[in-house]
XYZ file of C-alpha atoms in Angstrom:
495
model
C 25.623 22.782 -22.499
C 27.578 20.305 -24.554
C 24.681 19.376 -27.075
C 23.839 22.869 -27.319
C 27.839 24.067 -27.996
C 28.157 21.474 -30.552
C 24.848 21.888 -32.028
C 25.382 26.238 -32.340
C 28.716 25.045 -34.577
C 27.448 22.386 -36.427
C 24.858 24.568 -38.031
C 26.789 27.389 -38.694
C 29.385 26.840 -41.718
C 31.826 29.375 -40.649
C 32.021 27.258 -37.248
C 32.233 24.021 -38.506
C 36.185 23.883 -39.451
C 36.824 25.512 -36.182
C 34.832 22.962 -34.239
C 36.795 20.183 -35.585
C 39.840 21.967 -34.785
C 38.687 22.433 -31.269
C 37.473 18.816 -31.252
C 40.991 17.556 -32.142
C 41.901 18.018 -28.496
C 38.720 17.276 -26.831
C 37.238 14.022 -28.673
C 40.156 12.588 -30.624
C 42.302 9.948 -30.338
C 43.769 10.414 -33.694
C 45.054 14.029 -35.053
C 43.147 14.124 -37.993
C 40.174 16.560 -38.237
C 36.610 14.646 -38.083
C 33.333 15.405 -40.339
C 31.572 18.135 -38.034
C 28.670 15.852 -37.211
C 31.072 13.388 -35.222
C 31.079 15.826 -32.305
C 27.299 16.622 -32.406
C 27.117 12.691 -32.428
C 29.549 12.664 -29.403
C 27.972 15.366 -27.359
C 24.649 13.855 -27.602
C 26.160 10.428 -26.081
C 27.436 12.327 -23.351
C 24.489 14.125 -22.734
C 22.652 10.883 -22.482
C 24.898 8.891 -20.251
C 24.918 12.153 -17.930
C 21.114 11.517 -17.803
C 21.351 7.833 -17.360
C 24.118 8.247 -14.149
C 21.414 10.758 -12.367
C 18.617 8.703 -13.029
C 20.853 5.231 -11.713
C 22.132 7.601 -9.089
C 18.470 8.229 -7.864
C 17.294 4.748 -7.799
C 20.467 3.531 -6.013
C 19.723 6.206 -3.397
C 15.822 5.202 -3.193
C 17.501 1.219 -3.335
C 19.376 2.553 -0.177
C 16.484 4.452 1.951
C 16.713 2.903 5.667
C 12.533 3.110 6.227
C 12.292 2.847 9.872
C 8.451 2.183 11.440
C 7.906 1.704 14.919
C 5.003 -1.149 14.909
C 3.913 0.174 18.317
C 3.396 3.476 17.346
C 0.919 2.503 14.634
C -0.711 0.444 16.897
C -1.384 2.636 19.717
C -2.967 5.600 17.270
C -5.128 2.981 15.828
C -5.911 2.301 19.658
C -6.578 5.794 20.297
C -8.562 6.753 17.518
C -11.144 3.502 18.116
C -11.797 5.147 21.577
C -13.263 8.387 19.490
C -16.330 6.209 18.862
C -19.744 6.436 19.620
C -20.088 2.694 20.188
C -17.846 0.576 22.690
C -14.451 -0.582 21.092
C -14.238 -2.716 19.515
C -17.271 -1.947 17.723
C -16.676 1.468 16.192
C -19.131 4.251 14.900
C -17.604 7.610 13.677
C -20.332 9.577 11.706
C -19.709 12.566 9.227
C -19.253 15.677 11.200
C -20.290 14.314 14.583
C -18.732 14.841 17.841
C -16.359 12.079 17.638
C -15.591 12.536 13.886
C -14.517 16.092 14.774
C -12.516 14.282 17.479
C -10.674 12.222 15.405
C -9.991 15.082 13.113
C -8.245 16.973 15.946
C -6.580 13.700 16.834
C -4.975 13.374 13.229
C -4.118 17.114 12.723
C -1.931 16.585 15.968
C -0.168 13.271 14.631
C 0.325 15.604 11.270
C 1.690 18.636 13.416
C 3.985 16.538 15.937
C 5.266 14.443 12.506
C 6.856 17.852 11.562
C 4.202 18.284 8.554
C 2.610 21.758 7.538
C -1.069 21.277 8.313
C -4.007 22.746 6.052
C -7.706 22.341 5.657
C -10.388 22.664 2.493
C -13.471 23.868 3.032
C -15.133 20.286 3.262
C -12.973 19.038 6.050
C -10.116 17.350 3.769
C -7.079 17.685 6.118
C -3.446 17.750 4.317
C -0.444 17.238 5.737
C 2.482 18.353 3.578
C 6.447 17.398 3.843
C 8.454 19.743 1.447
C 10.181 18.658 -1.281
C 13.395 20.351 -3.319
C 11.338 22.026 -5.481
C 7.771 23.188 -4.086
C 6.757 24.629 -7.327
C 5.704 20.951 -8.585
C 2.229 19.076 -7.550
C 2.629 16.754 -4.838
C 2.637 12.948 -4.201
C -0.474 12.217 -2.194
C -1.441 9.493 -0.020
C -4.638 9.145 2.139
C -7.713 7.735 3.186
C -10.710 8.081 5.711
C -11.256 7.726 9.577
C -15.584 7.771 9.518
C -16.863 4.451 10.369
C -20.149 2.789 9.637
C -22.144 1.931 12.500
C -20.405 -1.067 14.428
C -17.542 -1.401 12.375
C -13.709 -2.021 12.653
C -10.747 -0.295 13.698
C -8.586 -0.523 10.588
C -10.988 0.049 7.633
C -9.673 3.573 6.303
C -7.814 4.436 9.141
C -4.717 2.650 8.351
C -4.789 5.094 4.866
C -4.505 7.820 6.960
C -2.332 7.226 10.062
C -0.197 4.781 7.833
C 0.137 8.115 4.910
C 1.384 10.202 8.136
C 4.024 7.353 9.349
C 5.171 7.303 5.763
C 5.983 10.595 5.674
C 8.010 10.080 9.141
C 9.850 7.387 7.867
C 11.046 9.112 4.781
C 12.260 12.350 6.868
C 14.009 10.130 9.653
C 15.632 8.628 6.553
C 17.280 12.012 5.089
C 15.922 11.493 2.011
C 14.617 14.712 0.518
C 11.757 14.274 -2.786
C 11.975 16.409 -5.411
C 8.147 16.747 -5.005
C 6.336 17.805 -1.900
C 4.608 14.336 -0.613
C 1.212 14.963 1.424
C -0.640 12.704 3.775
C -4.812 13.391 3.635
C -7.585 12.354 5.409
C -10.900 12.566 3.392
C -14.128 13.834 4.585
C -16.705 10.691 4.755
C -15.881 8.596 2.671
C -18.724 6.068 3.933
C -22.496 7.145 3.129
C -24.048 6.736 6.478
C -24.998 9.920 7.341
C -26.171 11.373 3.889
C -26.459 8.254 1.775
C -23.717 9.207 -0.360
C -20.362 7.885 -0.183
C -16.519 9.742 -0.883
C -18.114 13.336 -0.119
C -14.742 14.685 0.331
C -12.634 13.028 -3.089
C -15.871 13.720 -5.008
C -15.656 17.635 -3.939
C -12.061 17.671 -4.733
C -12.145 16.063 -8.420
C -15.482 18.307 -9.120
C -17.519 14.850 -9.461
C -20.391 17.132 -7.048
C -23.037 19.327 -7.384
C -23.879 21.757 -4.813
C -27.880 20.775 -5.902
C -27.402 16.985 -4.853
C -25.503 18.360 -1.556
C -28.125 20.539 -0.966
C -30.807 18.058 -1.554
C -29.571 15.223 1.061
C -31.250 15.292 4.800
C -29.827 12.570 7.640
C -32.200 10.559 9.624
C -32.885 13.652 11.747
C -33.508 16.066 8.902
C -30.424 18.083 9.069
C -28.923 19.362 5.685
C -25.439 18.811 4.757
C -24.491 22.499 4.835
C -25.865 22.943 8.677
C -23.980 19.421 9.852
C -20.834 20.837 8.140
C -21.015 24.477 9.944
C -21.723 22.459 12.862
C -18.557 21.139 12.629
C -17.025 24.677 11.865
C -16.888 23.715 8.002
C -18.567 26.014 5.675
C -18.736 29.303 7.955
C -20.478 31.944 5.852
C -20.128 29.599 2.484
C -22.749 28.513 0.067
C -22.243 24.644 -0.659
C -21.244 25.811 -4.022
C -18.589 27.896 -2.475
C -17.412 25.207 -0.015
C -17.020 22.885 -3.238
C -15.267 25.669 -5.539
C -12.732 25.364 -2.702
C -12.220 21.636 -2.588
C -11.653 21.677 -6.288
C -8.463 20.124 -7.377
C -7.633 20.656 -11.457
C -5.763 17.712 -13.342
C -2.649 18.304 -12.523
C -2.677 19.997 -8.938
C -1.792 16.465 -7.939
C 1.077 14.211 -9.440
C -0.204 11.068 -8.210
C -2.214 9.345 -5.469
C -1.600 6.267 -3.565
C -3.944 4.623 -1.314
C -2.858 2.287 1.662
C -5.958 0.255 2.396
C -6.199 -3.310 4.180
C -7.662 -5.737 1.358
C -11.090 -6.583 3.060
C -11.224 -9.970 1.355
C -9.395 -13.034 2.306
C -7.130 -13.369 -0.931
C -3.954 -12.136 0.662
C -3.856 -14.217 3.331
C -5.102 -17.409 2.138
C -2.186 -17.161 -0.178
C 0.123 -16.190 2.245
C 1.543 -13.122 0.818
C 2.311 -9.732 1.938
C 1.155 -6.894 -0.387
C -1.408 -6.407 -2.855
C -0.731 -4.319 -5.678
C -4.087 -3.034 -7.163
C -4.884 -2.899 -10.852
C -8.495 -1.341 -11.292
C -10.896 -0.265 -8.484
C -14.329 -1.529 -9.287
C -17.281 0.726 -8.773
C -20.880 0.714 -8.087
C -24.268 1.437 -9.164
C -27.244 1.150 -7.094
C -30.960 1.792 -6.898
C -33.540 2.077 -4.693
C -37.117 0.738 -5.168
C -40.470 0.755 -3.437
C -43.033 -1.615 -3.464
C -47.003 -0.847 -3.060
C -49.461 -3.834 -3.102
C -52.859 -3.850 -1.082
C -52.026 -5.559 2.599
C -54.432 -6.819 5.092
C -54.829 -9.300 8.276
C -52.406 -12.030 7.600
C -55.770 -14.262 8.440
C -58.385 -12.852 6.787
C -56.981 -12.078 3.632
C -56.966 -14.931 1.483
C -54.375 -16.027 -0.918
C -55.568 -15.480 -4.256
C -56.631 -12.189 -3.439
C -53.259 -10.959 -1.976
C -51.090 -8.254 -3.597
C -47.887 -9.323 -1.407
C -45.109 -6.123 -1.856
C -42.670 -8.390 0.674
C -42.995 -11.758 -1.968
C -42.338 -9.163 -4.587
C -38.877 -8.292 -2.863
C -38.273 -11.630 -1.842
C -38.401 -12.989 -5.285
C -36.461 -10.152 -6.679
C -33.423 -10.862 -3.936
C -33.045 -14.103 -5.829
C -32.976 -12.596 -9.307
C -30.316 -9.820 -8.149
C -28.206 -12.934 -7.307
C -28.957 -14.646 -10.759
C -28.337 -11.861 -12.215
C -24.581 -11.192 -10.836
C -23.669 -15.141 -11.581
C -25.286 -14.782 -15.319
C -22.288 -13.045 -16.369
C -20.131 -16.070 -14.987
C -17.213 -13.210 -14.403
C -15.838 -13.188 -10.923
C -15.404 -9.613 -10.922
C -19.502 -9.074 -10.965
C -21.050 -8.618 -7.614
C -24.664 -7.843 -6.903
C -26.216 -7.307 -3.462
C -29.492 -6.470 -1.903
C -28.610 -5.156 1.033
C -31.733 -3.366 2.536
C -34.717 -5.082 2.468
C -37.819 -3.317 4.825
C -41.539 -4.594 4.561
C -44.387 -2.752 6.287
C -46.066 -2.341 8.388
C -43.733 -5.140 9.970
C -46.134 -7.460 11.994
C -46.212 -11.051 12.061
C -50.128 -10.630 11.527
C -49.999 -8.517 8.727
C -49.560 -8.870 4.817
C -47.164 -6.510 3.631
C -48.414 -3.704 1.754
C -44.877 -2.004 1.187
C -41.351 -2.884 0.494
C -38.796 -1.566 0.205
C -35.382 -2.416 -1.384
C -31.878 -0.899 -2.061
C -29.719 -2.768 -4.464
C -25.895 -2.412 -5.099
C -24.344 -3.722 -8.177
C -20.361 -3.752 -8.773
C -17.929 -4.509 -11.578
C -14.394 -3.410 -12.949
C -16.179 -3.283 -16.132
C -18.470 -0.299 -16.550
C -21.243 -2.008 -19.299
C -21.145 -4.996 -17.938
C -21.912 -3.874 -14.647
C -24.761 -1.274 -16.098
C -26.003 -4.476 -18.538
C -26.481 -6.511 -15.066
C -28.363 -3.259 -13.487
C -31.008 -2.948 -16.475
C -31.422 -6.815 -15.945
C -32.539 -6.507 -12.215
C -34.432 -3.210 -13.108
C -36.757 -5.228 -15.990
C -36.592 -8.520 -13.060
C -38.308 -6.067 -10.874
C -40.891 -4.704 -13.367
C -41.928 -8.491 -14.038
C -41.843 -9.309 -10.830
C -44.104 -6.728 -9.558
C -46.574 -7.078 -12.868
C -46.850 -10.645 -12.614
C -48.017 -9.952 -8.748
C -50.435 -6.404 -9.525
C -48.010 -4.617 -7.144
C -47.181 -1.014 -7.815
C -43.452 -0.106 -8.286
C -41.578 3.149 -8.421
C -37.438 2.671 -8.481
C -34.555 5.159 -8.699
C -30.872 4.775 -9.408
C -29.140 6.723 -6.998
C -25.563 6.676 -8.868
C -23.513 4.900 -11.676
C -20.047 5.662 -10.679
C -17.278 4.772 -12.957
C -14.401 2.072 -12.092
C -11.099 3.193 -12.576
C -8.005 1.303 -14.000
C -4.681 2.161 -12.125
C -2.280 4.348 -13.848
C 0.199 1.631 -14.726
C 3.368 3.714 -13.838
C 1.643 3.773 -10.352
C 1.316 0.345 -10.495
C 4.828 -0.617 -11.881
C 6.392 1.700 -8.670
C 3.923 -0.130 -6.171
C 5.439 -3.138 -7.446
C 9.054 -1.852 -7.398
C 8.515 -1.009 -3.890
C 7.526 -4.328 -2.992
C 10.509 -6.367 -4.639
C 12.971 -3.986 -3.566
C 11.695 -4.418 0.045
C 11.515 -8.185 -0.578
C 8.013 -8.635 0.075
C 5.559 -10.557 -1.507
C 2.921 -9.947 -3.899
C 0.057 -10.459 -6.452
C -1.765 -8.312 -8.993
C -5.000 -7.846 -7.765
C -8.405 -6.111 -8.013
C -10.137 -3.633 -5.621
C -13.480 -4.653 -5.235
C -14.684 -2.003 -2.631
C -15.233 1.171 -3.021
C -12.108 3.987 -2.200
C -11.475 7.290 -2.447
C -8.982 6.450 -4.666
C -11.702 5.987 -7.088
C -12.305 9.481 -7.708
C -8.841 10.656 -7.281
C -8.549 8.572 -10.499
C -10.275 11.297 -12.220
C -7.669 13.829 -11.506
C -4.438 12.296 -10.769
C -2.281 8.799 -11.960
C -3.593 6.442 -9.217
C -2.723 3.306 -7.350
C -3.173 0.915 -4.490
C -1.671 -0.852 -1.940
C -3.614 -3.713 0.346
C -2.471 -5.348 3.117
C -3.667 -8.749 4.630
C -6.796 -8.866 7.272
C -7.965 -11.467 9.120
C -10.035 -13.710 7.465
C -10.910 -10.907 4.875
C -13.575 -9.372 7.713
C -14.294 -5.982 7.193
C -17.152 -3.441 8.571
C -17.360 -5.465 11.206
C -15.638 -4.982 15.133
C -13.617 -8.025 14.548
C -11.557 -6.714 11.754
C -7.907 -6.719 12.452
C -4.299 -6.826 10.490
C -1.353 -8.041 12.302
C 1.346 -4.801 12.959
C 3.778 -6.836 10.989
C 1.511 -6.489 7.925
C 0.771 -3.101 8.558
C 4.280 -2.021 8.738
C 4.989 -3.574 5.681
C 2.217 -1.836 3.957
C 3.790 1.497 5.397
C 7.229 1.264 4.161
C 5.895 0.155 0.661
C 3.745 2.966 0.329
C 6.859 5.265 1.829
C 8.861 3.647 -0.932
C 6.566 3.915 -3.676
C 5.882 7.809 -2.875
C 9.422 8.516 -2.965
C 9.937 6.460 -6.236
C 6.717 8.595 -7.826
C 7.985 11.664 -6.407
C 11.781 11.484 -7.817
C 10.970 9.698 -11.152
C 11.700 11.681 -14.303
C 9.802 11.425 -17.466
C 6.315 10.018 -15.800
C 3.271 10.604 -18.208
C 0.726 12.537 -16.029
C -2.279 10.239 -17.438
C -5.228 9.849 -15.688
C -8.112 6.902 -15.797
C -11.073 8.764 -16.719
C -11.757 12.608 -18.136
C -13.656 14.842 -15.748
C -17.435 14.658 -17.003
């Protein structure tokens, strides 16, 4: 108000003298009239000081937040969710749209409701729990992960990020802090690729990186389509696949910032005795399937010079996959032949067919794709030399995502404010955050897990580590919700 008052008089020739007279009693220590521009500069300084004072007040308020998280609550919730499994705990199996997946969804919605959050679901089954802010017209700050689990895995992967987000909002609400923006806890649909061979279905749908024709072409091991599976879980009723995706889509700007809490799934934090990992980039996979066809025959009767052994092509290629990754001499490049199947699979039969699936990951997209190209070239050379037919198909090549600088800074500041030891690190595993980075500034928080073990029944994180992560998440979300002048940057443009 001061700024515009003085500005009006300063540009009005008739008002400049009057302005000087007014300012004699407001901005002087002497009785002589100042030049007209003196009050303009002074008022600008007053405005800037006011803005800085409000920012300092907000930061002081954030620094004084009393965040209470009960470790017994989060442990009990993880244990209860662990019993919603197709296998006996501690082995966890929870497949998309299965009975136990639906039960897990109901459990998460009850937790959200009990926390005083407003619950909604989109057409593919992403579940949101909302804590209202001072201005609910603003885009929310969101945190979440997944609860589906690959066969015979553990209790913590993904689950911590869902339950932790709910607990973070509960802690913020208990503290009495009122965020400027709304905050949301989110459970994504199907981060794991178990049922349909496609990962991150929920987050892909939200950012518009999923085509209806792709989903419609997918079948599970029983021949069930995605749409039929969704309807069996009471999603997509009366809708086409395209309509489901349209209703799940979130445009850029629809989410102010996204932060995912997760176990590290690696050993670094535990080895270095650090409490929190501040993620700066998320690696992404490119995957390819290959099928080889030779002649096969009786293991005794088919002599060595006449064999076209498809199994040996796959075996030789496995070492070439390792060599291609090591050849970059960069620690961030990894390659894995995770599936190797030979047919007919009898001890007295020369393999006539082989099927392999290969995963290549890196935070550098060009380097990763170059390794993938090398592996395909190696496979073609080996198959030709052994006189075996070859077919291959590149399944996906998702772009890696650097985390938004101001979100990384918010996570780091939260860790520092809480007195938590930390390090900056790369996420080498695949997460929904990779796709959320397409539509919102994104970051991640890691906590240690025992031995770096994940996707196994002995997966484990200490209660105190989970509490540290939840508190860091809560403070990060509060900072992002109340920060002013943040750049709404995203990592990649939507294709």
